[in-house]
Amino acid sequence: MPVNFALALHGGAGPIRNSDTSREEAHMGALVDEGYALLDGGASALDVVVHMIQGMETAGFYIAGKGAAPNRDGDYELDASIMDGTHRCAGAVCALQGFVSPIAAARAVMEHTPHVLLAGAGAAQFCAAQGLETIDDPAGYYTPAAQSGADTDALAHGTVGCVVLDREGHLCAGTSTGGVLNKMPGRVGDSPLIGAGTWADERVAVSCTGQGEFFIRAAVAADISARMAYAGQSIDAAGAGALADMQKQGGDGGLIAVDAKGNITLPYISHGMRRAARTSAGWREVAVFR
Ligand code: ASP
């Protein structure tokens, strides 16, 4: 049966094997079914990406949105990006403080500015002017899903993301993150960088998760589309190849991607990756380690 629409989510790569991930699996399973129903009803890829990511941003147990961890100064600086493959439009924010939904901020940059990426105070000023929901008491709002600690030298991290092919054939990808634990003030990873952590065009939509410094140096998200275009690779081969190139630089992580035919790939090279996917051809997966 041909795939008419498809979606995939990730809730970050790198959980410790044998840790209890049942809460995340239950949450992602329900979310992917909600996204499936929205797409079945004709919702756009763009709307579903934002809705899915907001569901994970507000959950409080992924390292994004409410679950983000503070930087070394105790401030919460968040990053997000979104890309619409059909129109090749993109928007992103980085080091954003004081707003509930970084992915909504990224969408607003895409739709209401001539720019792609707004940073720090300027991004916050723009979000306020757009009337986006603010956080008045960061210490009371955030519930860090992971604590900064001994392993933070290894760029311990987490992120959420979503990729969608809708009924009209539009591809869209989005990514939102609190970044790596114990990060320096002002540190920005791959998640808000178009081509590194997020990519969508007419071929494929990609959202990455992992040690952002390495994903930037391998331009992982855009590399997948390039491999498909120039080398004629399948989405599976392109995803695995781009990750392997990143791994050679010394990083770990994973990614989710969907192509224009609804093929999905969910590769990772860390212990696990929280993920969920569903297609109109009847395939559904919710998993972390398997
Ligand atoms: N890639 C994110 C970053 O480096 C972290 C993650 O995906 O876990 O900010």
Tab-separated table of C-alpha atoms and ligand atoms in Angstrom:
chain	number	residue	atom	x	y	z
A	1	MET	CA	0.000	0.000	0.000
A	2	PRO	CA	1.509	3.409	-0.900
A	3	VAL	CA	2.224	5.761	1.980
A	4	ASN	CA	0.055	8.874	1.860
A	5	PHE	CA	1.333	10.417	5.032
A	6	ALA	CA	3.837	9.623	7.749
A	7	LEU	CA	5.434	11.091	10.846
A	8	ALA	CA	8.240	10.382	13.284
A	9	LEU	CA	9.213	11.886	16.643
A	10	HIS	CA	12.307	11.718	18.778
A	11	GLY	CA	12.761	12.566	22.424
A	12	GLY	CA	16.553	12.592	22.382
A	13	ALA	CA	19.316	10.057	21.907
A	14	GLY	CA	21.684	8.727	24.526
A	15	PRO	CA	19.622	7.349	27.418
A	16	ILE	CA	21.461	4.902	29.637
A	17	ARG	CA	20.630	1.321	28.730
A	18	ASN	CA	18.206	-0.303	31.219
A	19	SER	CA	16.983	3.040	32.541
A	20	ASP	CA	13.185	3.107	32.841
A	21	THR	CA	11.792	4.899	29.794
A	22	SER	CA	8.188	3.685	30.091
A	23	ARG	CA	6.847	7.186	30.808
A	24	GLU	CA	8.455	8.604	27.652
A	25	GLU	CA	7.335	5.617	25.554
A	26	ALA	CA	3.710	5.973	26.721
A	27	HIS	CA	3.810	9.711	26.075
A	28	MET	CA	5.390	9.417	22.625
A	29	GLY	CA	3.009	6.616	21.632
A	30	ALA	CA	-0.024	8.736	22.475
A	31	LEU	CA	1.505	11.765	20.753
A	32	VAL	CA	2.327	9.939	17.514
A	33	ASP	CA	-1.245	8.611	17.381
A	34	GLU	CA	-2.557	12.141	17.867
A	35	GLY	CA	-0.322	13.390	15.059
A	36	TYR	CA	-1.454	10.530	12.841
A	37	ALA	CA	-5.112	11.436	13.403
A	38	LEU	CA	-4.403	15.089	12.623
A	39	LEU	CA	-2.670	14.163	9.356
A	40	ASP	CA	-5.459	11.749	8.475
A	41	GLY	CA	-7.852	14.672	8.883
A	42	GLY	CA	-5.811	16.781	6.465
A	43	ALA	CA	-3.621	18.806	8.837
A	44	SER	CA	-0.477	20.343	7.325
A	45	ALA	CA	3.019	19.004	7.980
A	46	LEU	CA	3.968	22.385	9.461
A	47	ASP	CA	1.089	22.427	11.969
A	48	VAL	CA	1.710	18.827	13.018
A	49	VAL	CA	5.458	19.358	13.543
A	50	VAL	CA	4.758	22.339	15.813
A	51	HIS	CA	1.976	20.543	17.693
A	52	MET	CA	4.058	17.406	18.291
A	53	ILE	CA	7.075	19.375	19.486
A	54	GLN	CA	4.970	21.541	21.790
A	55	GLY	CA	3.587	18.336	23.314
A	56	MET	CA	7.141	17.314	24.191
A	57	GLU	CA	8.256	20.828	25.220
A	58	THR	CA	5.513	21.075	27.819
A	59	ALA	CA	5.820	17.473	29.099
A	60	GLY	CA	8.757	18.388	31.336
A	61	PHE	CA	10.642	15.113	30.962
A	62	TYR	CA	12.630	15.669	27.806
A	63	ILE	CA	15.616	18.041	27.721
A	64	ALA	CA	13.625	20.664	25.830
A	65	GLY	CA	11.062	23.249	26.884
A	66	LYS	CA	9.966	22.688	30.491
A	67	GLY	CA	12.450	19.819	30.983
A	68	ALA	CA	15.498	21.861	29.891
A	69	ALA	CA	18.496	22.125	32.215
A	70	PRO	CA	20.154	25.443	33.119
A	71	ASN	CA	23.550	26.565	31.836
A	72	ARG	CA	26.556	27.087	34.134
A	73	ASP	CA	25.213	30.462	35.251
A	74	GLY	CA	21.847	28.937	36.174
A	75	ASP	CA	20.063	30.508	33.194
A	76	TYR	CA	17.777	28.582	30.841
A	77	GLU	CA	18.844	29.232	27.232
A	78	LEU	CA	16.871	27.234	24.677
A	79	ASP	CA	17.259	26.591	20.943
A	80	ALA	CA	14.817	25.495	18.221
A	81	SER	CA	14.383	25.448	14.459
A	82	ILE	CA	11.808	24.531	11.847
A	83	MET	CA	12.029	24.047	8.084
A	84	ASP	CA	9.265	23.795	5.505
A	85	GLY	CA	10.581	21.640	2.667
A	86	THR	CA	8.115	22.700	-0.009
A	87	HIS	CA	8.859	26.390	0.198
A	88	ARG	CA	12.421	25.914	1.554
A	89	CYS	CA	11.542	28.365	4.324
A	90	ALA	CA	13.118	28.130	7.754
A	91	GLY	CA	13.072	29.844	11.130
A	92	ALA	CA	15.100	29.394	14.287
A	93	VAL	CA	15.930	30.850	17.685
A	94	CYS	CA	18.958	30.264	19.875
A	95	ALA	CA	19.922	31.121	23.452
A	96	LEU	CA	16.320	32.200	23.957
A	97	GLN	CA	15.253	32.924	27.533
A	98	GLY	CA	11.810	33.374	29.023
A	99	PHE	CA	9.425	31.715	26.561
A	100	VAL	CA	7.380	28.520	26.913
A	101	SER	CA	7.680	27.267	23.333
A	102	PRO	CA	10.936	27.705	21.409
A	103	ILE	CA	9.418	25.884	18.412
A	104	ALA	CA	6.562	28.424	18.272
A	105	ALA	CA	9.244	31.130	18.360
A	106	ALA	CA	11.103	29.442	15.467
A	107	ARG	CA	7.897	29.295	13.437
A	108	ALA	CA	7.238	32.978	14.128
A	109	VAL	CA	10.749	33.860	12.874
A	110	MET	CA	10.020	31.884	9.696
A	111	GLU	CA	6.615	33.422	9.113
A	112	HIS	CA	7.037	36.987	10.363
A	113	THR	CA	10.615	38.052	9.663
A	114	PRO	CA	12.894	38.144	6.596
A	115	HIS	CA	15.494	36.252	8.707
A	116	VAL	CA	16.204	32.618	9.532
A	117	LEU	CA	17.853	32.779	12.972
A	118	LEU	CA	17.368	35.190	15.874
A	119	ALA	CA	19.565	34.942	18.985
A	120	GLY	CA	19.395	35.892	22.656
A	121	ALA	CA	17.978	39.277	23.623
A	122	GLY	CA	16.887	40.111	20.073
A	123	ALA	CA	15.012	36.837	19.800
A	124	ALA	CA	13.283	37.492	23.133
A	125	GLN	CA	12.329	41.006	22.056
A	126	PHE	CA	10.785	39.608	18.861
A	127	CYS	CA	8.911	36.843	20.719
A	128	ALA	CA	7.472	39.391	23.159
A	129	ALA	CA	6.295	41.560	20.258
A	130	GLN	CA	4.639	38.460	18.763
A	131	GLY	CA	2.773	37.900	22.015
A	132	LEU	CA	4.267	34.441	22.602
A	133	GLU	CA	3.696	32.901	26.031
A	134	THR	CA	6.304	34.011	28.583
A	135	ILE	CA	7.791	32.371	31.667
A	136	ASP	CA	7.760	34.816	34.561
A	137	ASP	CA	9.416	32.576	37.155
A	138	PRO	CA	12.013	30.331	35.435
A	139	ALA	CA	13.067	28.606	38.687
A	140	GLY	CA	9.450	27.680	39.355
A	141	TYR	CA	8.632	26.695	35.791
A	142	TYR	CA	11.466	24.434	34.676
A	143	THR	CA	11.684	20.839	35.889
A	144	PRO	CA	15.110	19.790	34.516
A	145	ALA	CA	14.743	16.295	33.063
A	146	ALA	CA	18.418	15.593	33.788
A	147	GLN	CA	20.829	17.040	36.297
A	148	SER	CA	24.169	18.577	35.436
A	149	GLY	CA	26.776	16.400	37.070
A	150	ALA	CA	29.731	14.128	36.690
A	151	ASP	CA	29.097	13.178	33.085
A	152	THR	CA	28.635	16.686	31.770
A	153	ASP	CA	32.146	16.775	30.350
A	154	ALA	CA	30.915	14.200	27.852
A	155	LEU	CA	28.324	16.659	26.516
A	156	ALA	CA	25.385	14.834	28.111
A	157	HIS	CA	22.325	16.043	26.287
A	158	GLY	CA	18.733	15.663	25.094
A	159	THR	CA	16.402	17.147	22.507
A	160	VAL	CA	13.013	16.640	20.859
A	161	GLY	CA	12.155	16.640	17.174
A	162	CYS	CA	9.531	15.746	14.596
A	163	VAL	CA	9.455	15.070	10.845
A	164	VAL	CA	6.265	14.854	8.789
A	165	LEU	CA	5.042	14.045	5.270
A	166	ASP	CA	1.451	15.261	4.951
A	167	ARG	CA	-1.333	14.204	2.575
A	168	GLU	CA	-0.420	17.025	0.171
A	169	GLY	CA	3.132	15.710	-0.113
A	170	HIS	CA	4.682	18.506	1.961
A	171	LEU	CA	7.697	17.684	4.124
A	172	CYS	CA	8.526	19.556	7.328
A	173	ALA	CA	11.077	19.092	10.135
A	174	GLY	CA	11.526	20.723	13.539
A	175	THR	CA	13.854	20.400	16.520
A	176	SER	CA	13.789	21.939	20.031
A	177	THR	CA	16.339	21.602	22.808
A	178	GLY	CA	17.758	22.709	26.115
A	179	GLY	CA	21.147	21.719	24.677
A	180	VAL	CA	23.940	19.922	26.473
A	181	LEU	CA	24.101	19.801	30.273
A	182	ASN	CA	26.332	22.264	32.096
A	183	LYS	CA	26.856	24.245	28.905
A	184	MET	CA	28.670	27.564	28.861
A	185	PRO	CA	26.475	30.667	28.733
A	186	GLY	CA	25.831	31.453	25.074
A	187	ARG	CA	26.647	27.941	23.854
A	188	VAL	CA	24.563	27.012	20.810
A	189	GLY	CA	24.418	23.496	19.360
A	190	ASP	CA	23.178	22.016	16.105
A	191	SER	CA	19.452	22.057	16.890
A	192	PRO	CA	18.749	25.654	15.747
A	193	LEU	CA	21.187	25.447	12.831
A	194	ILE	CA	19.540	24.681	9.510
A	195	GLY	CA	21.567	22.000	7.732
A	196	ALA	CA	23.162	20.683	10.924
A	197	GLY	CA	20.321	19.683	13.294
A	198	THR	CA	17.299	20.272	11.053
A	199	TRP	CA	16.654	20.085	7.320
A	200	ALA	CA	13.699	19.771	4.939
A	201	ASP	CA	13.443	20.071	1.163
A	202	GLU	CA	11.403	18.344	-1.542
A	203	ARG	CA	13.265	15.051	-0.934
A	204	VAL	CA	13.544	14.556	2.801
A	205	ALA	CA	12.870	16.021	6.259
A	206	VAL	CA	15.432	15.420	9.040
A	207	SER	CA	15.721	16.164	12.785
A	208	CYS	CA	18.899	15.233	14.655
A	209	THR	CA	19.771	14.634	18.284
A	210	GLY	CA	23.175	14.129	19.839
A	211	GLN	CA	26.338	15.993	20.697
A	212	GLY	CA	25.669	19.124	18.686
A	213	GLU	CA	29.282	20.164	18.243
A	214	PHE	CA	29.875	17.050	16.148
A	215	PHE	CA	26.622	17.341	14.192
A	216	ILE	CA	27.604	20.879	13.204
A	217	ARG	CA	31.026	19.733	12.019
A	218	ALA	CA	29.432	17.029	9.856
A	219	ALA	CA	26.419	19.100	8.642
A	220	VAL	CA	24.442	15.918	9.263
A	221	ALA	CA	20.895	16.985	8.390
A	222	ALA	CA	21.715	18.499	4.995
A	223	ASP	CA	24.187	15.714	4.239
A	224	ILE	CA	21.312	13.224	4.135
A	225	SER	CA	19.554	15.120	1.356
A	226	ALA	CA	22.846	15.540	-0.515
A	227	ARG	CA	23.561	11.814	-0.332
A	228	MET	CA	20.089	11.085	-1.708
A	229	ALA	CA	20.425	13.688	-4.477
A	230	TYR	CA	24.009	13.193	-5.622
A	231	ALA	CA	24.685	9.568	-4.761
A	232	GLY	CA	21.172	8.238	-5.318
A	233	GLN	CA	21.187	6.700	-1.831
A	234	SER	CA	18.036	5.445	-0.117
A	235	ILE	CA	16.935	7.303	2.995
A	236	ASP	CA	18.249	4.403	5.124
A	237	ALA	CA	21.695	4.456	3.508
A	238	ALA	CA	21.857	8.252	3.584
A	239	GLY	CA	20.887	8.430	7.267
A	240	ALA	CA	23.353	5.735	8.286
A	241	GLY	CA	26.121	7.246	6.140
A	242	ALA	CA	25.679	10.758	7.511
A	243	LEU	CA	25.664	9.462	11.101
A	244	ALA	CA	28.771	7.362	10.464
A	245	ASP	CA	30.594	10.432	9.139
A	246	MET	CA	29.600	12.324	12.305
A	247	GLN	CA	30.739	9.394	14.465
A	248	LYS	CA	34.166	9.548	12.794
A	249	GLN	CA	34.541	13.055	14.239
A	250	GLY	CA	33.970	11.542	17.705
A	251	GLY	CA	30.309	12.244	18.499
A	252	ASP	CA	27.230	10.162	19.192
A	253	GLY	CA	23.514	10.565	18.676
A	254	GLY	CA	20.777	9.743	16.211
A	255	LEU	CA	18.242	11.185	13.834
A	256	ILE	CA	14.781	10.763	12.387
A	257	ALA	CA	13.967	11.317	8.714
A	258	VAL	CA	11.073	10.833	6.296
A	259	ASP	CA	11.260	11.067	2.499
A	260	ALA	CA	8.729	12.196	-0.083
A	261	LYS	CA	7.431	8.631	-0.486
A	262	GLY	CA	6.837	8.247	3.259
A	263	ASN	CA	9.863	6.032	3.929
A	264	ILE	CA	11.129	6.582	7.470
A	265	THR	CA	14.559	5.937	8.959
A	266	LEU	CA	15.387	6.183	12.690
A	267	PRO	CA	19.104	5.398	13.070
A	268	TYR	CA	21.175	6.047	16.199
A	269	ILE	CA	24.649	5.173	17.421
A	270	SER	CA	24.126	5.956	21.108
A	271	HIS	CA	22.744	3.492	23.705
A	272	GLY	CA	19.230	4.328	22.604
A	273	MET	CA	16.972	6.979	21.133
A	274	ARG	CA	13.463	7.758	22.352
A	275	ARG	CA	11.397	7.548	19.196
A	276	ALA	CA	7.977	6.939	17.707
A	277	ALA	CA	6.770	6.716	14.118
A	278	ARG	CA	3.620	5.879	12.220
A	279	THR	CA	2.668	5.745	8.538
A	280	SER	CA	-0.616	5.508	6.645
A	281	ALA	CA	0.615	2.160	5.279
A	282	GLY	CA	0.009	0.652	8.734
A	283	TRP	CA	3.499	0.708	10.264
A	284	ARG	CA	3.851	1.948	13.852
A	285	GLU	CA	6.878	1.899	16.150
A	286	VAL	CA	7.471	3.243	19.651
A	287	ALA	CA	10.869	2.335	21.095
A	288	VAL	CA	13.976	3.455	22.930
A	289	PHE	CA	16.584	0.702	22.774
A	290	ARG	CA	15.357	-1.927	20.304
B	1	ASP	N1	21.928	18.298	19.760
B	1	ASP	C1	21.600	18.963	20.995
B	1	ASP	C2	22.634	20.025	21.266
B	1	ASP	O1	23.800	19.779	21.048
B	1	ASP	C3	21.507	18.043	22.149
B	1	ASP	C4	20.784	16.744	21.878
B	1	ASP	O2	20.260	16.530	20.821
B	1	ASP	O3	20.704	15.900	22.769
B	1	ASP	O4	22.292	21.069	21.739
